[in-house]
């Protein structure tokens, strides 16, 4: 009877798997702070995505780890950059079976680790960064991304990318905007996964949101929708369930929430010590993100859930 009247249901098809592909390796490499997650080769990535599709997963979000980084993150827009190579491979082996999303940012590709072009004084140049985001969007769309997902939090990024895509004939490439993205300490393991260290002990507080603000998220979301976003996102998820709920109440576009690396890693770390039941907590967390109002959840636990959530479903 509890199942019959449950208000919230979580399905494999609600989950998006974030996946890492690394240039220049010939076997997948585990990521210490993200148990069960690896940096893929292009080949192992294609296998992983095919297996996820067989398990009922509808979408993946790709992140690239380039062999070389530079000041402007050239690998993000190079047609032979690792994500573009991976997209072409995935699209040619899987066609439209899985929605291929590409994270659109440059921090994985810059030697200073910032999400944009850095001025001599260390600040990020918003408007010059828009040009390199547009170039990356065009490269991702040309390589076969169904969805590009700008995550750099530059003002005006959604509008600039939308017009660049449209002018190049990529008018059917959709956009998932990381709209309300906080300057969070919960991204730690992710930065291991993509080998990013922000130069000079810097942080992203100049462009990501202040955790003390909730109403600001509604302004950010509204701006992205006005500029042409097809789906919007709140990130991280668990510490921002109030934000998810407020955004849900104010918009009718599909709403995504990113259950980020730190949120995933904490459950594994506590479970390893025997302090919590990891499977039960993971399921409770994912369910609460849906209950707060997210339609889809990006989570490193996607495969675990699709395979039966440790026997809990
Ligand atoms: C930026 C980006 C980040 C994450 C996704 N896209 C890192 C950041 O903003 O520092 C974090 C995801 C996670 O922690 O799981 N390209």
mmCIF file of C-alpha atoms and ligand atoms in Angstrom:
data_model
loop_
_atom_site.group_PDB
_atom_site.id
_atom_site.type_symbol
_atom_site.label_atom_id
_atom_site.label_comp_id
_atom_site.label_asym_id
_atom_site.label_seq_id
_atom_site.Cartn_x
_atom_site.Cartn_y
_atom_site.Cartn_z
ATOM 1 C CA UNK A 1 0.000 0.000 0.000
ATOM 2 C CA UNK A 2 2.916 2.356 0.668
ATOM 3 C CA UNK A 3 4.067 1.789 -2.914
ATOM 4 C CA UNK A 4 0.560 2.362 -4.228
ATOM 5 C CA UNK A 5 0.289 5.775 -2.619
ATOM 6 C CA UNK A 6 3.911 6.886 -2.890
ATOM 7 C CA UNK A 7 4.049 10.498 -4.040
ATOM 8 C CA UNK A 8 7.485 10.309 -5.585
ATOM 9 C CA UNK A 9 8.819 7.743 -8.014
ATOM 10 C CA UNK A 10 12.339 7.451 -9.236
ATOM 11 C CA UNK A 11 13.046 5.690 -12.525
ATOM 12 C CA UNK A 12 16.252 4.864 -14.314
ATOM 13 C CA UNK A 13 15.042 7.142 -17.095
ATOM 14 C CA UNK A 14 15.143 10.122 -14.701
ATOM 15 C CA UNK A 15 18.893 9.774 -14.303
ATOM 16 C CA UNK A 16 21.742 11.199 -16.350
ATOM 17 C CA UNK A 17 25.192 9.644 -15.950
ATOM 18 C CA UNK A 18 28.121 12.080 -15.833
ATOM 19 C CA UNK A 19 31.080 10.368 -17.565
ATOM 20 C CA UNK A 20 34.744 11.290 -17.919
ATOM 21 C CA UNK A 21 36.849 10.607 -20.983
ATOM 22 C CA UNK A 22 40.581 11.153 -20.871
ATOM 23 C CA UNK A 23 42.956 11.731 -23.722
ATOM 24 C CA UNK A 24 46.136 9.683 -23.996
ATOM 25 C CA UNK A 25 45.413 6.682 -21.774
ATOM 26 C CA UNK A 26 44.974 3.129 -22.987
ATOM 27 C CA UNK A 27 42.999 1.676 -20.092
ATOM 28 C CA UNK A 28 40.317 3.196 -17.861
ATOM 29 C CA UNK A 29 41.679 4.809 -14.687
ATOM 30 C CA UNK A 30 39.808 4.733 -11.392
ATOM 31 C CA UNK A 31 39.184 8.030 -9.585
ATOM 32 C CA UNK A 32 40.193 7.606 -5.943
ATOM 33 C CA UNK A 33 37.656 10.001 -4.460
ATOM 34 C CA UNK A 34 34.773 8.737 -6.620
ATOM 35 C CA UNK A 35 34.454 4.994 -5.960
ATOM 36 C CA UNK A 36 33.061 3.163 -8.972
ATOM 37 C CA UNK A 37 33.732 6.066 -11.360
ATOM 38 C CA UNK A 38 36.596 6.023 -13.867
ATOM 39 C CA UNK A 39 38.312 8.180 -16.437
ATOM 40 C CA UNK A 40 37.426 6.363 -19.651
ATOM 41 C CA UNK A 41 39.281 5.789 -22.859
ATOM 42 C CA UNK A 42 37.138 6.522 -25.913
ATOM 43 C CA UNK A 43 36.695 2.795 -26.375
ATOM 44 C CA UNK A 44 35.667 2.029 -22.785
ATOM 45 C CA UNK A 45 33.351 5.052 -22.874
ATOM 46 C CA UNK A 46 31.458 3.676 -25.853
ATOM 47 C CA UNK A 47 31.075 0.328 -24.071
ATOM 48 C CA UNK A 48 29.888 2.048 -20.890
ATOM 49 C CA UNK A 49 27.308 4.152 -22.702
ATOM 50 C CA UNK A 50 26.020 1.125 -24.603
ATOM 51 C CA UNK A 51 25.643 -0.822 -21.344
ATOM 52 C CA UNK A 52 23.900 2.110 -19.683
ATOM 53 C CA UNK A 53 21.490 2.320 -22.621
ATOM 54 C CA UNK A 54 20.759 -1.404 -22.271
ATOM 55 C CA UNK A 55 19.957 -0.778 -18.597
ATOM 56 C CA UNK A 56 17.445 1.939 -19.534
ATOM 57 C CA UNK A 57 19.525 5.080 -18.990
ATOM 58 C CA UNK A 58 18.459 7.762 -21.460
ATOM 59 C CA UNK A 59 21.252 10.252 -21.230
ATOM 60 C CA UNK A 60 24.892 10.904 -20.365
ATOM 61 C CA UNK A 61 26.846 14.102 -19.670
ATOM 62 C CA UNK A 62 30.398 14.074 -21.003
ATOM 63 C CA UNK A 63 33.451 15.715 -19.463
ATOM 64 C CA UNK A 64 36.853 15.696 -21.144
ATOM 65 C CA UNK A 65 40.276 15.414 -19.584
ATOM 66 C CA UNK A 66 42.755 16.662 -22.181
ATOM 67 C CA UNK A 67 46.416 15.644 -22.383
ATOM 68 C CA UNK A 68 47.482 19.308 -22.688
ATOM 69 C CA UNK A 69 46.067 22.422 -21.097
ATOM 70 C CA UNK A 70 46.667 26.064 -22.050
ATOM 71 C CA UNK A 71 45.593 29.566 -21.025
ATOM 72 C CA UNK A 72 42.460 29.653 -23.179
ATOM 73 C CA UNK A 73 41.409 26.010 -23.005
ATOM 74 C CA UNK A 74 41.884 25.318 -26.728
ATOM 75 C CA UNK A 75 41.046 21.623 -26.325
ATOM 76 C CA UNK A 76 37.436 22.552 -25.614
ATOM 77 C CA UNK A 77 36.871 23.761 -29.171
ATOM 78 C CA UNK A 78 39.445 21.730 -31.114
ATOM 79 C CA UNK A 79 37.614 19.374 -33.527
ATOM 80 C CA UNK A 80 40.136 16.751 -32.374
ATOM 81 C CA UNK A 81 39.706 17.600 -28.687
ATOM 82 C CA UNK A 82 38.905 14.564 -26.584
ATOM 83 C CA UNK A 83 35.192 15.249 -26.086
ATOM 84 C CA UNK A 84 34.661 15.918 -29.785
ATOM 85 C CA UNK A 85 36.423 12.656 -30.663
ATOM 86 C CA UNK A 86 34.284 10.820 -28.096
ATOM 87 C CA UNK A 87 31.061 12.429 -29.343
ATOM 88 C CA UNK A 88 31.732 11.409 -32.943
ATOM 89 C CA UNK A 89 32.470 7.863 -31.849
ATOM 90 C CA UNK A 90 29.365 7.635 -29.648
ATOM 91 C CA UNK A 91 27.111 9.157 -32.257
ATOM 92 C CA UNK A 92 28.344 6.818 -34.949
ATOM 93 C CA UNK A 93 27.973 3.701 -32.785
ATOM 94 C CA UNK A 94 24.772 4.609 -30.924
ATOM 95 C CA UNK A 95 22.988 7.142 -33.128
ATOM 96 C CA UNK A 96 20.056 8.614 -31.234
ATOM 97 C CA UNK A 97 19.684 5.800 -28.687
ATOM 98 C CA UNK A 98 21.111 7.913 -25.895
ATOM 99 C CA UNK A 99 20.840 11.677 -25.461
ATOM 100 C CA UNK A 100 24.431 12.883 -25.629
ATOM 101 C CA UNK A 101 25.043 15.929 -23.475
ATOM 102 C CA UNK A 102 28.351 17.748 -23.405
ATOM 103 C CA UNK A 103 29.413 19.868 -20.457
ATOM 104 C CA UNK A 104 30.403 23.178 -21.995
ATOM 105 C CA UNK A 105 33.135 24.864 -20.017
ATOM 106 C CA UNK A 106 36.889 25.367 -20.228
ATOM 107 C CA UNK A 107 38.150 24.677 -16.697
ATOM 108 C CA UNK A 108 39.189 21.123 -17.605
ATOM 109 C CA UNK A 109 41.190 22.587 -20.504
ATOM 110 C CA UNK A 110 42.844 25.648 -18.958
ATOM 111 C CA UNK A 111 46.226 25.509 -17.234
ATOM 112 C CA UNK A 112 44.975 27.908 -14.509
ATOM 113 C CA UNK A 113 41.792 25.915 -13.849
ATOM 114 C CA UNK A 114 39.361 28.806 -14.212
ATOM 115 C CA UNK A 115 36.167 28.598 -16.243
ATOM 116 C CA UNK A 116 37.226 31.401 -18.552
ATOM 117 C CA UNK A 117 39.929 33.734 -19.818
ATOM 118 C CA UNK A 118 41.897 35.204 -16.941
ATOM 119 C CA UNK A 119 43.086 38.827 -16.953
ATOM 120 C CA UNK A 120 46.540 39.761 -15.611
ATOM 121 C CA UNK A 121 44.931 40.772 -12.289
ATOM 122 C CA UNK A 122 43.547 37.242 -11.872
ATOM 123 C CA UNK A 123 39.887 38.050 -12.552
ATOM 124 C CA UNK A 124 37.915 36.261 -15.256
ATOM 125 C CA UNK A 125 37.010 38.264 -18.358
ATOM 126 C CA UNK A 126 33.309 37.479 -18.810
ATOM 127 C CA UNK A 127 32.811 38.783 -22.335
ATOM 128 C CA UNK A 128 35.964 37.398 -23.916
ATOM 129 C CA UNK A 129 35.081 34.053 -22.366
ATOM 130 C CA UNK A 130 31.771 34.032 -24.233
ATOM 131 C CA UNK A 131 33.677 33.786 -27.527
ATOM 132 C CA UNK A 132 35.512 30.636 -26.476
ATOM 133 C CA UNK A 133 32.265 29.102 -25.166
ATOM 134 C CA UNK A 134 30.641 29.733 -28.571
ATOM 135 C CA UNK A 135 33.572 28.046 -30.309
ATOM 136 C CA UNK A 136 33.291 25.052 -27.958
ATOM 137 C CA UNK A 137 29.528 24.822 -28.542
ATOM 138 C CA UNK A 138 30.018 24.738 -32.308
ATOM 139 C CA UNK A 139 32.667 22.026 -31.993
ATOM 140 C CA UNK A 140 30.441 19.918 -29.730
ATOM 141 C CA UNK A 141 27.388 20.336 -31.952
ATOM 142 C CA UNK A 142 29.373 19.488 -35.085
ATOM 143 C CA UNK A 143 30.730 16.382 -33.353
ATOM 144 C CA UNK A 144 27.219 15.135 -32.560
ATOM 145 C CA UNK A 145 26.144 16.470 -29.164
ATOM 146 C CA UNK A 146 22.351 16.483 -28.866
ATOM 147 C CA UNK A 147 22.573 18.895 -25.938
ATOM 148 C CA UNK A 148 25.237 21.381 -24.918
ATOM 149 C CA UNK A 149 25.346 22.299 -21.246
ATOM 150 C CA UNK A 150 27.100 25.565 -20.410
ATOM 151 C CA UNK A 151 28.391 25.305 -16.841
ATOM 152 C CA UNK A 152 30.748 28.271 -16.538
ATOM 153 C CA UNK A 153 28.295 30.802 -15.066
ATOM 154 C CA UNK A 154 29.365 33.682 -17.317
ATOM 155 C CA UNK A 155 26.660 36.317 -17.737
ATOM 156 C CA UNK A 156 25.004 36.100 -21.139
ATOM 157 C CA UNK A 157 26.447 32.682 -22.000
ATOM 158 C CA UNK A 158 23.154 31.045 -22.931
ATOM 159 C CA UNK A 159 22.131 33.785 -25.366
ATOM 160 C CA UNK A 160 25.564 33.997 -26.956
ATOM 161 C CA UNK A 161 25.783 30.225 -27.465
ATOM 162 C CA UNK A 162 22.211 30.002 -28.780
ATOM 163 C CA UNK A 163 22.887 32.586 -31.486
ATOM 164 C CA UNK A 164 26.227 31.018 -32.410
ATOM 165 C CA UNK A 165 24.565 27.611 -32.790
ATOM 166 C CA UNK A 166 21.641 29.006 -34.774
ATOM 167 C CA UNK A 167 23.842 30.979 -37.159
ATOM 168 C CA UNK A 168 25.869 27.859 -37.899
ATOM 169 C CA UNK A 169 22.749 25.817 -38.690
ATOM 170 C CA UNK A 170 22.762 23.907 -35.381
ATOM 171 C CA UNK A 171 19.281 25.091 -34.519
ATOM 172 C CA UNK A 172 18.205 21.632 -33.347
ATOM 173 C CA UNK A 173 21.009 21.344 -30.784
ATOM 174 C CA UNK A 174 19.341 21.828 -27.397
ATOM 175 C CA UNK A 175 20.699 23.599 -24.366
ATOM 176 C CA UNK A 176 20.683 22.521 -20.739
ATOM 177 C CA UNK A 177 21.818 25.535 -18.743
ATOM 178 C CA UNK A 178 23.629 25.136 -15.446
ATOM 179 C CA UNK A 179 21.597 28.149 -14.325
ATOM 180 C CA UNK A 180 21.808 28.163 -10.548
ATOM 181 C CA UNK A 181 25.286 26.922 -9.841
ATOM 182 C CA UNK A 182 26.787 27.621 -6.470
ATOM 183 C CA UNK A 183 30.422 28.199 -5.470
ATOM 184 C CA UNK A 184 30.360 24.964 -3.481
ATOM 185 C CA UNK A 185 32.956 22.992 -1.551
ATOM 186 C CA UNK A 186 31.174 19.841 -2.743
ATOM 187 C CA UNK A 187 32.965 19.762 -6.117
ATOM 188 C CA UNK A 188 36.241 18.503 -4.605
ATOM 189 C CA UNK A 189 36.280 14.941 -5.993
ATOM 190 C CA UNK A 190 35.221 16.212 -9.429
ATOM 191 C CA UNK A 191 38.337 18.345 -9.598
ATOM 192 C CA UNK A 192 40.383 15.167 -8.994
ATOM 193 C CA UNK A 193 38.436 13.479 -11.757
ATOM 194 C CA UNK A 194 39.342 16.154 -14.286
ATOM 195 C CA UNK A 195 42.777 17.025 -12.846
ATOM 196 C CA UNK A 196 41.869 20.625 -12.107
ATOM 197 C CA UNK A 197 43.573 22.806 -9.523
ATOM 198 C CA UNK A 198 42.652 26.473 -9.525
ATOM 199 C CA UNK A 199 45.817 28.561 -9.783
ATOM 200 C CA UNK A 200 47.124 30.594 -6.833
ATOM 201 C CA UNK A 201 44.675 29.097 -4.353
ATOM 202 C CA UNK A 202 41.864 30.799 -6.279
ATOM 203 C CA UNK A 203 38.189 29.957 -6.228
ATOM 204 C CA UNK A 204 35.083 30.523 -8.321
ATOM 205 C CA UNK A 205 33.303 32.994 -6.092
ATOM 206 C CA UNK A 206 33.641 35.687 -8.750
ATOM 207 C CA UNK A 207 31.233 33.861 -11.064
ATOM 208 C CA UNK A 208 29.425 31.117 -9.141
ATOM 209 C CA UNK A 209 26.643 31.859 -6.663
ATOM 210 C CA UNK A 210 26.872 32.539 -2.955
ATOM 211 C CA UNK A 211 25.390 29.669 -0.901
ATOM 212 C CA UNK A 212 23.631 32.258 1.251
ATOM 213 C CA UNK A 213 21.387 33.286 -1.637
ATOM 214 C CA UNK A 214 18.232 31.558 -2.824
ATOM 215 C CA UNK A 215 16.215 34.295 -4.565
ATOM 216 C CA UNK A 216 19.234 35.025 -6.733
ATOM 217 C CA UNK A 217 18.742 31.603 -8.318
ATOM 218 C CA UNK A 218 15.339 32.620 -9.632
ATOM 219 C CA UNK A 219 16.946 35.622 -11.325
ATOM 220 C CA UNK A 220 19.642 33.400 -12.875
ATOM 221 C CA UNK A 221 17.098 30.846 -14.072
ATOM 222 C CA UNK A 222 14.810 33.512 -15.551
ATOM 223 C CA UNK A 223 17.762 35.083 -17.399
ATOM 224 C CA UNK A 224 18.750 31.725 -18.922
ATOM 225 C CA UNK A 225 15.200 30.976 -20.027
ATOM 226 C CA UNK A 226 14.890 34.420 -21.573
ATOM 227 C CA UNK A 227 18.151 33.753 -23.460
ATOM 228 C CA UNK A 228 16.903 30.447 -24.870
ATOM 229 C CA UNK A 229 17.647 27.612 -22.422
ATOM 230 C CA UNK A 230 15.610 24.465 -23.111
ATOM 231 C CA UNK A 231 16.231 22.948 -19.678
ATOM 232 C CA UNK A 232 17.618 24.491 -16.516
ATOM 233 C CA UNK A 233 19.671 23.109 -13.656
ATOM 234 C CA UNK A 234 20.274 23.633 -9.964
ATOM 235 C CA UNK A 235 23.643 22.484 -8.623
ATOM 236 C CA UNK A 236 24.555 21.022 -6.139
ATOM 237 C CA UNK A 237 21.360 19.249 -5.148
ATOM 238 C CA UNK A 238 21.044 18.160 -1.519
ATOM 239 C CA UNK A 239 22.194 21.336 0.170
ATOM 240 C CA UNK A 240 19.926 23.260 -2.232
ATOM 241 C CA UNK A 241 16.625 21.370 -2.079
ATOM 242 C CA UNK A 242 14.893 24.643 -1.195
ATOM 243 C CA UNK A 243 16.270 26.170 -4.388
ATOM 244 C CA UNK A 244 15.110 23.189 -6.457
ATOM 245 C CA UNK A 245 11.677 23.533 -4.963
ATOM 246 C CA UNK A 246 11.498 27.286 -5.568
ATOM 247 C CA UNK A 247 12.674 26.932 -9.172
ATOM 248 C CA UNK A 248 10.143 24.136 -9.739
ATOM 249 C CA UNK A 249 7.366 26.413 -8.525
ATOM 250 C CA UNK A 250 8.431 29.209 -10.842
ATOM 251 C CA UNK A 251 9.238 27.500 -14.165
ATOM 252 C CA UNK A 252 7.653 24.905 -16.403
ATOM 253 C CA UNK A 253 10.737 23.931 -18.354
ATOM 254 C CA UNK A 254 12.361 20.595 -17.526
ATOM 255 C CA UNK A 255 14.378 20.995 -14.338
ATOM 256 C CA UNK A 256 17.608 19.107 -13.691
ATOM 257 C CA UNK A 257 19.548 18.851 -10.442
ATOM 258 C CA UNK A 258 23.189 17.826 -10.191
ATOM 259 C CA UNK A 259 23.900 15.399 -7.357
ATOM 260 C CA UNK A 260 27.562 16.354 -7.330
ATOM 261 C CA UNK A 261 30.786 14.511 -6.661
ATOM 262 C CA UNK A 262 31.091 15.487 -2.978
ATOM 263 C CA UNK A 263 27.519 14.395 -2.280
ATOM 264 C CA UNK A 264 28.230 11.003 -3.817
ATOM 265 C CA UNK A 265 31.664 10.614 -2.204
ATOM 266 C CA UNK A 266 30.430 11.401 1.318
ATOM 267 C CA UNK A 267 27.942 8.541 1.213
ATOM 268 C CA UNK A 268 30.627 6.106 0.083
ATOM 269 C CA UNK A 269 33.119 7.331 2.679
ATOM 270 C CA UNK A 270 30.684 7.000 5.584
ATOM 271 C CA UNK A 271 29.428 3.629 4.344
ATOM 272 C CA UNK A 272 32.988 2.309 4.076
ATOM 273 C CA UNK A 273 33.441 3.050 7.760
ATOM 274 C CA UNK A 274 30.214 1.216 8.517
ATOM 275 C CA UNK A 275 28.643 4.395 9.866
ATOM 276 C CA UNK A 276 25.668 4.434 7.507
ATOM 277 C CA UNK A 277 23.923 2.030 5.149
ATOM 278 C CA UNK A 278 25.267 3.477 1.895
ATOM 279 C CA UNK A 279 22.674 1.962 -0.429
ATOM 280 C CA UNK A 280 19.762 3.149 1.706
ATOM 281 C CA UNK A 281 21.176 6.654 2.106
ATOM 282 C CA UNK A 282 21.957 6.973 -1.602
ATOM 283 C CA UNK A 283 18.402 5.971 -2.513
ATOM 284 C CA UNK A 284 16.933 8.332 0.100
ATOM 285 C CA UNK A 285 19.044 11.191 -1.240
ATOM 286 C CA UNK A 286 18.126 10.621 -4.891
ATOM 287 C CA UNK A 287 14.464 10.297 -3.965
ATOM 288 C CA UNK A 288 14.550 13.541 -1.988
ATOM 289 C CA UNK A 289 15.946 15.400 -4.996
ATOM 290 C CA UNK A 290 13.000 14.170 -7.087
ATOM 291 C CA UNK A 291 10.584 15.006 -4.255
ATOM 292 C CA UNK A 292 11.919 18.568 -4.148
ATOM 293 C CA UNK A 293 10.902 18.922 -7.793
ATOM 294 C CA UNK A 294 13.718 17.899 -10.115
ATOM 295 C CA UNK A 295 12.588 16.076 -13.250
ATOM 296 C CA UNK A 296 16.001 14.634 -13.968
ATOM 297 C CA UNK A 297 19.066 14.072 -11.806
ATOM 298 C CA UNK A 298 22.694 13.971 -12.860
ATOM 299 C CA UNK A 299 24.313 11.447 -10.562
ATOM 300 C CA UNK A 300 27.405 9.251 -10.323
ATOM 301 C CA UNK A 301 25.012 6.679 -8.799
ATOM 302 C CA UNK A 302 23.133 6.278 -12.092
ATOM 303 C CA UNK A 303 24.585 2.901 -12.995
ATOM 304 C CA UNK A 304 24.176 1.617 -9.430
ATOM 305 C CA UNK A 305 20.500 2.643 -9.524
ATOM 306 C CA UNK A 306 19.920 1.198 -12.987
ATOM 307 C CA UNK A 307 21.374 -2.115 -11.798
ATOM 308 C CA UNK A 308 18.912 -2.339 -8.928
ATOM 309 C CA UNK A 309 20.153 0.088 -6.260
ATOM 310 C CA UNK A 310 21.981 -2.528 -4.231
ATOM 311 C CA UNK A 311 18.884 -4.751 -4.195
ATOM 312 C CA UNK A 312 16.635 -2.001 -2.813
ATOM 313 C CA UNK A 313 14.438 -1.748 -5.887
HETATM 314 C C1 LIG B 1 32.645 23.017 -14.458
HETATM 315 C C2 LIG B 1 31.973 21.935 -13.696
HETATM 316 C C3 LIG B 1 32.221 21.546 -12.366
HETATM 317 C C4 LIG B 1 31.350 20.481 -12.095
HETATM 318 C C5 LIG B 1 30.613 20.237 -13.245
HETATM 319 N N1 LIG B 1 30.985 21.172 -14.217
HETATM 320 C C6 LIG B 1 33.246 22.010 -11.400
HETATM 321 C C7 LIG B 1 33.308 23.382 -10.914
HETATM 322 O O1 LIG B 1 32.466 24.234 -11.164
HETATM 323 O O2 LIG B 1 34.299 23.627 -10.223
HETATM 324 C C8 LIG B 1 31.274 19.754 -10.770
HETATM 325 C C9 LIG B 1 30.528 18.466 -10.770
HETATM 326 C C10 LIG B 1 30.703 17.640 -9.548
HETATM 327 O O3 LIG B 1 31.255 18.057 -8.506
HETATM 328 O O4 LIG B 1 30.258 16.499 -9.597
HETATM 329 N N2 LIG B 1 33.098 22.544 -15.717
#
